[in-house]
Amino acid sequence: MPRAKSDKDRKIFVLDTSVILYEHNSIMNFAEHDVVIPITVLEELDQFKKGNDTKNFEAREFIRLLDNLAKDKMIHNWTPLNGKTKGNFRVLMNPDNNINANIIFGEEKNDHKILNAALHLKQTETDRRVILVSKDINLRLKAKSLDIHAEDYETGKIKNITEIENTGKYVLDDLDPLNINQLYENHSIEAKKVLGNKKRKANAYYILKSDKNSVLAYYNSEDNTLERVDKKLAYNIKPKNAEQTFALHAILNPRVKLVSIQGVAGTGKTLLALAGALEQRRDFKQIYLARPIVPLSNKDIGYLPGDIKSKLNPYMEPLWDNLKFIQNQFKESDKEYQKITELVNQEKLVIQPLAYIRGRSLSNIFFIVDEAQNLTPHEIKTIISRAGENTKIIFTGDIFQIDTPYLDSQSNGLSYLIDRVKDHPLYSHIKLEKGERSELANLANDLL
């Protein structure tokens, strides 16, 4: 973005706490415009700075960043962010306004203090545009009711969600039946014979059709070939449709180290990932199956009664259900049934909240992260960056089923991952489209 010509052209962005907890260096992402941090935001960040969660890390990093930027300056004055290429920042103390959001909304709370900061700037900086930036939709609505321009924090937000949905699988019709026959007979075919000059993405999957036959195929970018994909069992779990077949192929493919599986409830995301992990249990030291804890009504688990185990059990139960389902494919006397019990008892297979696993070394691990749409982009990056030798990571989730405040289908970590890593030779993405849990579950997904 070109530098503004004058102070009047430079906007003033007022940042809410939710933006900083989402990305601590967000203050640096407003080009040449100026940034204001209400003192209330610093007070809220002080409450978040202790702990091992990502939001605690973001709070600490922002406080360090602000301290480094300020150096020996007083932060209530305008201070340069980064020489001539950026604007300035300042911390705004609680102002006295003619219009008071606490009185208007009938309650004194931190959100209203932040609104008061924006109102003060609008009244005092009359020749400049003041914009409140928040991940909190309700706060943005309140701001607009006070005639304050409000926006979501857009940096890193996915612009084209449809493109993400269509990543990974392609359907081609009216192909030469002889090429499809060759795929059946020889297992592979030169990609150019089938795809011509069409752009090819690494590890993409294809449903290839002619007027006589059809075949499932995988694009091997290393050999520039299309390989036939067959339905395979993984620990006695058999894929029920083309997309599940593709997903299991990616999970079992040793060349692919990072897989994301998107789909609504009941499409088999977690089940396939766990079955694939068990099938490859000899190739890894441990299997980790984790999910973020998103408490009901966004209350911390400390509000719930009981010890830590009883508090966490409700969140982990869906993962245990999948494991029990796989185990029940066998008789109790079968060695496969007993092997699962043995893996759990020896902690070769670990099911835990993500917070308990975050920070561990991820070498020689098959790591499944369930409900990944409830992670921020930074959390996704942190998990992947800890991967050591011979580690494979599977992220599963539904980008339209967000349970975390301040995230949506365009800003959550799973969407971010799919958008940023698509077409990488180590990565594969599959969208599961058909619910396979039951006809009743499909009714709910389709009609309710």
Short mmCIF file of C-alpha atoms in Angstrom, two decimals:
data_model
loop_
_atom_site.label_atom_id
_atom_site.label_comp_id
_atom_site.label_asym_id
_atom_site.label_seq_id
_atom_site.Cartn_x
_atom_site.Cartn_y
_atom_site.Cartn_z
CA MET A 1 0.00 0.00 0.00
CA PRO A 2 1.51 3.41 -0.96
CA ARG A 3 2.25 5.83 1.86
CA ALA A 4 -0.51 8.34 2.56
CA LYS A 5 0.14 11.88 1.31
CA SER A 6 -0.87 13.70 4.50
CA ASP A 7 -2.05 13.17 8.08
CA LYS A 8 -5.66 13.50 6.90
CA ASP A 9 -5.20 10.45 4.67
CA ARG A 10 -3.86 8.37 7.53
CA LYS A 11 -6.56 6.52 9.41
CA ILE A 12 -6.59 5.80 13.15
CA PHE A 13 -7.24 2.16 14.01
CA VAL A 14 -8.36 1.38 17.57
CA LEU A 15 -7.48 -2.23 18.47
CA ASP A 16 -9.61 -4.42 20.71
CA THR A 17 -8.09 -7.10 22.99
CA SER A 18 -9.47 -9.87 20.75
CA VAL A 19 -7.27 -8.72 17.85
CA ILE A 20 -4.08 -8.85 19.92
CA LEU A 21 -4.92 -12.28 21.38
CA TYR A 22 -5.50 -13.48 17.81
CA GLU A 23 -2.13 -12.11 16.58
CA HIS A 24 0.29 -10.29 18.86
CA ASN A 25 2.06 -8.40 16.07
CA SER A 26 -1.23 -7.18 14.57
CA ILE A 27 -0.18 -3.64 15.53
CA MET A 28 2.40 -3.79 12.72
CA ASN A 29 -0.12 -4.70 10.00
CA PHE A 30 -1.84 -1.38 9.33
CA ALA A 31 0.52 0.01 6.68
CA GLU A 32 1.22 3.73 7.19
CA HIS A 33 -1.85 4.32 9.36
CA ASP A 34 -1.80 5.06 13.11
CA VAL A 35 -2.83 2.61 15.82
CA VAL A 36 -4.36 3.31 19.23
CA ILE A 37 -4.42 0.85 22.12
CA PRO A 38 -6.98 1.77 24.82
CA ILE A 39 -5.53 1.40 28.34
CA THR A 40 -8.39 -1.04 29.03
CA VAL A 41 -6.84 -3.43 26.49
CA LEU A 42 -3.55 -3.43 28.41
CA GLU A 43 -5.46 -4.12 31.62
CA GLU A 44 -7.22 -7.08 29.99
CA LEU A 45 -3.94 -8.40 28.56
CA ASP A 46 -2.48 -8.34 32.07
CA GLN A 47 -5.08 -10.94 33.05
CA PHE A 48 -4.08 -13.17 30.11
CA LYS A 49 -0.29 -13.04 30.46
CA LYS A 50 0.00 -16.05 32.80
CA GLY A 51 -0.58 -19.55 31.44
CA ASN A 52 0.52 -21.93 28.70
CA ASP A 53 -2.32 -21.42 26.25
CA THR A 54 -1.77 -19.64 22.94
CA LYS A 55 -3.71 -16.58 24.08
CA ASN A 56 -1.30 -16.29 27.04
CA PHE A 57 1.66 -16.42 24.68
CA GLU A 58 0.11 -13.77 22.43
CA ALA A 59 -0.53 -11.47 25.43
CA ARG A 60 3.05 -11.79 26.67
CA GLU A 61 4.54 -11.27 23.22
CA PHE A 62 2.46 -8.14 22.63
CA ILE A 63 3.49 -6.63 25.96
CA ARG A 64 7.16 -7.29 25.07
CA LEU A 65 6.65 -5.82 21.60
CA LEU A 66 5.07 -2.66 23.01
CA ASP A 67 7.87 -2.28 25.55
CA ASN A 68 10.48 -2.64 22.79
CA LEU A 69 8.72 -0.09 20.58
CA ALA A 70 8.33 2.42 23.39
CA LYS A 71 11.90 2.18 24.74
CA ASP A 72 12.41 5.41 26.73
CA LYS A 73 9.31 7.19 25.30
CA MET A 74 6.01 7.81 27.06
CA ILE A 75 3.45 5.54 25.39
CA HIS A 76 0.53 7.96 25.82
CA ASN A 77 2.25 10.08 23.12
CA TRP A 78 2.44 9.13 19.45
CA THR A 79 5.42 6.80 18.95
CA PRO A 80 6.72 5.54 15.56
CA LEU A 81 6.05 1.88 14.84
CA ASN A 82 8.84 1.35 12.33
CA GLY A 83 10.55 4.38 10.88
CA LYS A 84 9.01 5.87 7.72
CA THR A 85 7.29 2.72 6.47
CA LYS A 86 4.72 2.53 9.28
CA GLY A 87 2.53 4.92 11.20
CA ASN A 88 2.56 5.68 14.91
CA PHE A 89 0.95 4.16 17.97
CA ARG A 90 -0.17 5.42 21.35
CA VAL A 91 -1.95 4.09 24.44
CA LEU A 92 -5.09 6.08 25.23
CA MET A 93 -6.04 6.56 28.88
CA ASN A 94 -9.69 6.36 29.88
CA PRO A 95 -11.11 9.62 28.47
CA ASP A 96 -14.00 11.84 29.57
CA ASN A 97 -16.56 12.04 26.77
CA ASN A 98 -19.78 13.90 26.14
CA ILE A 99 -21.14 10.53 25.02
CA ASN A 100 -20.52 7.67 27.46
CA ALA A 101 -21.04 4.08 26.24
CA ASN A 102 -21.39 2.84 29.83
CA ILE A 103 -24.44 5.08 30.31
CA ILE A 104 -25.89 4.37 26.85
CA PHE A 105 -25.74 0.58 27.30
CA GLY A 106 -26.63 0.72 31.01
CA GLU A 107 -23.61 -1.15 32.28
CA GLU A 108 -19.97 -0.41 33.05
CA LYS A 109 -17.74 -2.96 31.35
CA ASN A 110 -14.45 -3.12 29.51
CA ASP A 111 -16.04 -3.30 26.05
CA HIS A 112 -17.78 0.01 26.73
CA LYS A 113 -14.51 1.60 27.90
CA ILE A 114 -12.95 0.58 24.57
CA LEU A 115 -15.92 2.13 22.77
CA ASN A 116 -15.40 5.30 24.78
CA ALA A 117 -11.79 5.43 23.57
CA ALA A 118 -12.99 5.26 19.95
CA LEU A 119 -15.65 7.90 20.65
CA HIS A 120 -13.04 10.22 22.16
CA LEU A 121 -10.79 9.93 19.11
CA LYS A 122 -13.72 10.55 16.79
CA GLN A 123 -14.55 13.74 18.70
CA THR A 124 -10.96 15.02 18.96
CA GLU A 125 -9.48 13.84 15.63
CA THR A 126 -12.26 15.33 13.54
CA ASP A 127 -10.24 15.50 10.31
CA ARG A 128 -9.27 11.80 10.40
CA ARG A 129 -11.17 8.53 9.99
CA VAL A 130 -11.35 6.48 13.20
CA ILE A 131 -11.95 2.73 12.87
CA LEU A 132 -12.46 0.20 15.67
CA VAL A 133 -10.91 -3.18 14.83
CA SER A 134 -12.28 -6.19 16.71
CA LYS A 135 -12.78 -9.93 16.29
CA ASP A 136 -15.84 -9.57 18.54
CA ILE A 137 -18.92 -9.26 16.33
CA ASN A 138 -21.08 -7.94 19.16
CA LEU A 139 -18.60 -5.18 19.96
CA ARG A 140 -18.52 -4.19 16.29
CA LEU A 141 -22.32 -3.98 16.27
CA LYS A 142 -22.32 -1.81 19.39
CA ALA A 143 -19.73 0.46 17.77
CA LYS A 144 -21.88 0.88 14.68
CA SER A 145 -24.85 1.79 16.86
CA LEU A 146 -22.71 4.68 18.15
CA ASP A 147 -21.80 5.72 14.60
CA ILE A 148 -18.24 4.37 14.96
CA HIS A 149 -16.86 2.63 11.89
CA ALA A 150 -15.93 -0.94 12.92
CA GLU A 151 -14.13 -3.72 11.06
CA ASP A 152 -12.93 -7.27 11.58
CA TYR A 153 -9.17 -7.85 11.61
CA GLU A 154 -8.65 -8.99 8.02
CA THR A 155 -4.94 -9.92 7.94
CA GLY A 156 -4.60 -13.62 7.21
CA LYS A 157 -8.31 -13.96 6.54
CA ILE A 158 -9.19 -16.22 3.61
CA LYS A 159 -10.85 -14.25 0.83
CA ASN A 160 -12.25 -17.09 -1.28
CA ILE A 161 -13.75 -19.81 0.91
CA THR A 162 -15.19 -21.61 -2.15
CA GLU A 163 -11.70 -22.19 -3.51
CA ILE A 164 -10.71 -23.85 -0.23
CA GLU A 165 -13.71 -26.17 -0.40
CA ASN A 166 -12.78 -27.29 -3.91
CA THR A 167 -9.12 -27.93 -3.13
CA GLY A 168 -7.82 -31.48 -3.40
CA LYS A 169 -10.42 -33.34 -5.52
CA TYR A 170 -11.37 -32.95 -9.18
CA VAL A 171 -13.90 -34.72 -11.41
CA LEU A 172 -13.09 -35.10 -15.11
CA ASP A 173 -15.69 -36.38 -17.58
CA ASP A 174 -15.66 -37.59 -21.21
CA LEU A 175 -12.16 -39.05 -21.05
CA ASP A 176 -10.68 -41.65 -23.38
CA PRO A 177 -11.76 -45.08 -22.04
CA LEU A 178 -8.43 -46.56 -23.22
CA ASN A 179 -6.55 -44.36 -20.73
CA ILE A 180 -8.82 -45.48 -17.92
CA ASN A 181 -8.28 -49.10 -18.96
CA GLN A 182 -4.51 -48.52 -18.81
CA LEU A 183 -4.87 -47.20 -15.26
CA TYR A 184 -6.73 -50.38 -14.30
CA GLU A 185 -4.21 -52.66 -15.99
CA ASN A 186 -0.91 -50.92 -15.17
CA HIS A 187 -1.93 -49.09 -11.97
CA SER A 188 -0.42 -45.84 -13.33
CA ILE A 189 -0.32 -43.68 -16.45
CA GLU A 190 1.60 -40.63 -17.58
CA ALA A 191 -0.36 -37.65 -16.28
CA LYS A 192 -0.17 -35.73 -19.55
CA LYS A 193 -2.08 -38.45 -21.40
CA VAL A 194 -5.12 -37.85 -19.20
CA LEU A 195 -4.76 -34.27 -17.97
CA GLY A 196 -3.18 -32.74 -21.07
CA ASN A 197 -1.96 -29.24 -20.24
CA LYS A 198 -4.31 -28.80 -17.25
CA LYS A 199 -2.63 -27.35 -14.19
CA ARG A 200 -1.77 -30.09 -11.72
CA LYS A 201 -1.58 -29.74 -7.97
CA ALA A 202 0.64 -31.98 -5.88
CA ASN A 203 -1.17 -34.93 -4.27
CA ALA A 204 -4.49 -34.03 -5.92
CA TYR A 205 -7.17 -36.71 -6.30
CA TYR A 206 -9.29 -37.33 -9.38
CA ILE A 207 -12.51 -39.09 -10.29
CA LEU A 208 -11.91 -39.93 -13.95
CA LYS A 209 -14.91 -40.85 -16.10
CA SER A 210 -15.53 -41.93 -19.68
CA ASP A 211 -18.76 -43.02 -21.30
CA LYS A 212 -17.82 -46.64 -20.49
CA ASN A 213 -15.96 -46.68 -17.19
CA SER A 214 -14.52 -44.66 -14.34
CA VAL A 215 -11.59 -44.84 -11.92
CA LEU A 216 -10.22 -43.11 -8.84
CA ALA A 217 -6.72 -41.67 -9.23
CA TYR A 218 -3.98 -39.80 -7.39
CA TYR A 219 -1.49 -37.37 -8.94
CA ASN A 220 2.09 -38.24 -8.03
CA SER A 221 3.96 -35.00 -8.65
CA GLU A 222 7.38 -36.65 -8.17
CA ASP A 223 6.86 -39.06 -11.07
CA ASN A 224 4.33 -36.87 -12.94
CA THR A 225 1.96 -39.82 -13.13
CA LEU A 226 -1.62 -40.65 -12.21
CA GLU A 227 -1.89 -43.70 -9.95
CA ARG A 228 -5.01 -45.79 -9.42
CA VAL A 229 -6.52 -45.48 -5.94
CA ASP A 230 -8.19 -48.63 -4.62
CA LYS A 231 -10.37 -49.02 -1.55
CA LYS A 232 -8.22 -50.42 1.22
CA LEU A 233 -8.99 -51.59 4.73
CA ALA A 234 -7.32 -49.81 7.62
CA TYR A 235 -7.63 -51.78 10.84
CA ASN A 236 -10.82 -53.31 9.42
CA ILE A 237 -12.33 -49.90 8.60
CA LYS A 238 -13.33 -49.70 4.93
CA PRO A 239 -13.99 -46.40 3.16
CA LYS A 240 -17.59 -46.08 1.98
CA ASN A 241 -17.25 -43.52 -0.81
CA ALA A 242 -14.70 -41.95 -3.16
CA GLU A 243 -13.79 -39.10 -0.80
CA GLN A 244 -13.22 -41.45 2.14
CA THR A 245 -11.05 -43.60 -0.16
CA PHE A 246 -8.97 -40.54 -1.05
CA ALA A 247 -8.68 -39.49 2.60
CA LEU A 248 -7.47 -42.92 3.71
CA HIS A 249 -5.00 -43.02 0.79
CA ALA A 250 -3.51 -39.69 1.97
CA ILE A 251 -3.39 -40.88 5.59
CA LEU A 252 -1.53 -44.05 4.54
CA ASN A 253 0.75 -42.33 1.98
CA PRO A 254 4.29 -42.22 3.47
CA ARG A 255 5.32 -39.39 1.11
CA VAL A 256 2.64 -37.09 2.56
CA LYS A 257 3.54 -35.76 6.02
CA LEU A 258 0.67 -33.30 6.49
CA VAL A 259 -3.02 -34.01 5.81
CA SER A 260 -6.16 -31.96 6.40
CA ILE A 261 -9.63 -33.50 6.22
CA GLN A 262 -12.64 -31.18 6.08
CA GLY A 263 -16.24 -32.35 6.46
CA VAL A 264 -19.44 -32.04 8.47
CA ALA A 265 -20.27 -34.27 11.43
CA GLY A 266 -20.62 -37.94 10.55
CA THR A 267 -18.45 -37.97 7.43
CA GLY A 268 -15.83 -40.16 9.11
CA LYS A 269 -12.93 -37.70 9.47
CA THR A 270 -11.65 -38.78 12.87
CA LEU A 271 -12.51 -42.44 12.39
CA LEU A 272 -10.46 -42.70 9.19
CA ALA A 273 -7.53 -40.81 10.72
CA LEU A 274 -7.46 -43.08 13.78
CA ALA A 275 -7.89 -46.26 11.73
CA GLY A 276 -5.05 -45.16 9.45
CA ALA A 277 -2.85 -44.42 12.46
CA LEU A 278 -3.50 -47.87 13.95
CA GLU A 279 -2.71 -49.49 10.60
CA GLN A 280 0.69 -47.76 10.64
CA ARG A 281 1.35 -48.14 14.37
CA ARG A 282 4.62 -50.04 13.75
CA ASP A 283 6.03 -47.09 11.79
CA PHE A 284 5.73 -44.60 14.67
CA LYS A 285 6.75 -44.47 18.31
CA GLN A 286 3.40 -43.11 19.49
CA ILE A 287 -0.04 -42.10 18.26
CA TYR A 288 -1.39 -38.85 19.70
CA LEU A 289 -5.05 -38.00 19.26
CA ALA A 290 -5.88 -34.54 20.59
CA ARG A 291 -8.51 -31.84 20.38
CA PRO A 292 -8.77 -28.30 21.70
CA ILE A 293 -11.03 -27.79 24.70
CA VAL A 294 -13.85 -25.37 23.90
CA PRO A 295 -15.94 -25.21 27.07
CA LEU A 296 -19.69 -24.70 26.91
CA SER A 297 -20.64 -21.00 26.99
CA ASN A 298 -16.90 -20.31 26.66
CA LYS A 299 -16.39 -20.75 30.40
CA ASP A 300 -13.11 -22.15 31.63
CA ILE A 301 -13.20 -25.80 32.76
CA GLY A 302 -12.52 -24.55 36.28
CA TYR A 303 -16.21 -23.66 36.47
CA LEU A 304 -17.15 -27.33 36.16
CA PRO A 305 -17.47 -29.56 39.23
CA GLY A 306 -15.15 -32.47 39.92
CA ASP A 307 -11.46 -33.28 39.48
CA ILE A 308 -9.50 -32.58 36.29
CA LYS A 309 -10.24 -36.02 34.80
CA SER A 310 -14.00 -35.72 35.24
CA LYS A 311 -13.88 -32.20 33.79
CA LEU A 312 -12.02 -33.31 30.67
CA ASN A 313 -13.85 -36.57 30.00
CA PRO A 314 -16.83 -34.95 28.22
CA TYR A 315 -14.48 -33.27 25.74
CA MET A 316 -12.45 -36.41 25.03
CA GLU A 317 -15.37 -38.86 24.92
CA PRO A 318 -15.99 -38.49 21.12
CA LEU A 319 -12.39 -39.57 20.50
CA TRP A 320 -12.76 -42.60 22.77
CA ASP A 321 -16.01 -43.43 20.94
CA ASN A 322 -14.12 -43.65 17.65
CA LEU A 323 -11.49 -45.88 19.20
CA LYS A 324 -14.15 -48.16 20.71
CA PHE A 325 -15.91 -48.35 17.32
CA ILE A 326 -12.70 -49.56 15.66
CA GLN A 327 -12.00 -52.00 18.49
CA ASN A 328 -15.51 -53.43 18.20
CA GLN A 329 -14.84 -54.42 14.59
CA PHE A 330 -13.06 -57.37 16.19
CA LYS A 331 -13.90 -59.99 18.78
CA GLU A 332 -12.49 -59.56 22.28
CA SER A 333 -10.37 -62.66 21.69
CA ASP A 334 -8.83 -61.24 18.49
CA LYS A 335 -5.26 -59.98 18.72
CA GLU A 336 -6.29 -56.70 17.00
CA TYR A 337 -8.82 -56.01 19.78
CA GLN A 338 -6.28 -56.77 22.48
CA LYS A 339 -3.60 -54.71 20.71
CA ILE A 340 -5.66 -51.52 21.06
CA THR A 341 -6.05 -52.09 24.81
CA GLU A 342 -2.31 -52.75 25.03
CA LEU A 343 -1.45 -49.55 23.09
CA VAL A 344 -3.61 -47.47 25.46
CA ASN A 345 -2.24 -49.10 28.63
CA GLN A 346 1.37 -48.64 27.48
CA GLU A 347 0.63 -45.04 26.38
CA LYS A 348 1.60 -45.86 22.82
CA LEU A 349 -1.79 -44.41 21.93
CA VAL A 350 -2.60 -41.24 23.85
CA ILE A 351 -5.90 -39.36 23.79
CA GLN A 352 -5.64 -35.99 25.51
CA PRO A 353 -6.63 -32.34 25.27
CA LEU A 354 -4.38 -30.45 22.88
CA ALA A 355 -3.11 -28.18 25.68
CA TYR A 356 -1.61 -31.24 27.41
CA ILE A 357 0.35 -32.26 24.32
CA ARG A 358 1.39 -28.79 23.13
CA GLY A 359 5.07 -28.25 23.87
CA ARG A 360 6.08 -31.91 23.71
CA SER A 361 8.61 -33.16 21.21
CA LEU A 362 6.85 -34.46 18.10
CA SER A 363 9.48 -36.83 16.70
CA ASN A 364 8.41 -40.23 15.36
CA ILE A 365 4.78 -39.40 16.18
CA PHE A 366 1.52 -39.93 14.29
CA PHE A 367 -0.38 -36.86 15.48
CA ILE A 368 -4.12 -36.39 14.89
CA VAL A 369 -5.64 -33.02 15.78
CA ASP A 370 -9.44 -33.18 15.87
CA GLU A 371 -11.75 -30.12 15.65
CA ALA A 372 -8.89 -28.11 14.14
CA GLN A 373 -11.30 -25.36 13.02
CA ASN A 374 -11.29 -24.16 16.64
CA LEU A 375 -7.57 -23.33 16.45
CA THR A 376 -6.08 -20.01 15.39
CA PRO A 377 -3.61 -19.83 12.49
CA HIS A 378 -0.82 -19.29 15.03
CA GLU A 379 -1.78 -22.45 16.92
CA ILE A 380 -1.73 -24.47 13.68
CA LYS A 381 1.69 -23.06 12.84
CA THR A 382 3.00 -23.81 16.34
CA ILE A 383 1.89 -27.46 16.14
CA ILE A 384 3.41 -28.06 12.70
CA SER A 385 6.65 -26.26 13.58
CA ARG A 386 7.26 -28.79 16.38
CA ALA A 387 7.24 -31.76 13.98
CA GLY A 388 10.50 -33.73 14.10
CA GLU A 389 11.80 -36.61 12.03
CA ASN A 390 9.26 -39.22 10.93
CA THR A 391 6.24 -37.32 12.20
CA LYS A 392 2.93 -37.18 10.37
CA ILE A 393 0.17 -34.73 11.30
CA ILE A 394 -3.52 -35.04 10.43
CA PHE A 395 -5.87 -32.09 11.01
CA THR A 396 -9.59 -32.83 10.90
CA GLY A 397 -12.54 -30.48 11.27
CA ASP A 398 -15.42 -28.55 9.76
CA ILE A 399 -14.55 -24.96 8.83
CA PHE A 400 -18.22 -23.97 9.12
CA GLN A 401 -18.70 -25.34 12.66
CA ILE A 402 -16.78 -22.86 14.81
CA ASP A 403 -17.15 -23.11 18.59
CA THR A 404 -14.46 -20.56 19.50
CA PRO A 405 -15.28 -16.86 19.89
CA TYR A 406 -13.54 -14.48 17.46
CA LEU A 407 -12.97 -17.18 14.80
CA ASP A 408 -15.06 -17.78 11.69
CA SER A 409 -14.90 -19.87 8.50
CA GLN A 410 -12.41 -17.45 6.94
CA SER A 411 -10.10 -16.81 9.90
CA ASN A 412 -9.77 -20.16 11.67
CA GLY A 413 -6.56 -22.17 11.59
CA LEU A 414 -7.87 -25.04 9.46
CA SER A 415 -8.98 -22.70 6.66
CA TYR A 416 -5.66 -20.86 6.92
CA LEU A 417 -3.74 -24.13 6.60
CA ILE A 418 -5.69 -25.31 3.54
CA ASP A 419 -5.24 -21.95 1.82
CA ARG A 420 -1.55 -21.49 2.54
CA VAL A 421 -0.19 -25.01 2.07
CA LYS A 422 -2.22 -26.27 -0.92
CA ASP A 423 -0.09 -27.67 -3.75
CA HIS A 424 2.87 -28.45 -1.46
CA PRO A 425 4.40 -31.90 -2.14
CA LEU A 426 4.28 -32.83 1.57
CA TYR A 427 0.60 -31.90 1.94
CA SER A 428 -2.74 -33.37 0.95
CA HIS A 429 -6.29 -32.11 1.55
CA ILE A 430 -9.59 -33.91 1.18
CA LYS A 431 -13.15 -32.71 1.72
CA LEU A 432 -15.56 -35.42 2.85
CA GLU A 433 -18.99 -34.62 1.46
CA LYS A 434 -21.29 -37.50 2.34
CA GLY A 435 -22.34 -38.35 5.88
CA GLU A 436 -21.86 -42.06 6.61
CA ARG A 437 -22.92 -42.17 10.26
CA SER A 438 -26.56 -43.07 9.60
CA GLU A 439 -29.57 -42.06 7.53
CA LEU A 440 -30.92 -40.19 10.56
CA ALA A 441 -27.68 -38.20 10.95
CA ASN A 442 -27.79 -37.35 7.23
CA LEU A 443 -31.32 -36.07 7.67
CA ALA A 444 -30.10 -33.65 10.35
CA ASN A 445 -27.20 -32.42 8.21
CA ASP A 446 -29.31 -32.00 5.07
CA LEU A 447 -32.64 -30.73 6.35
CA LEU A 448 -32.31 -29.22 9.82
#
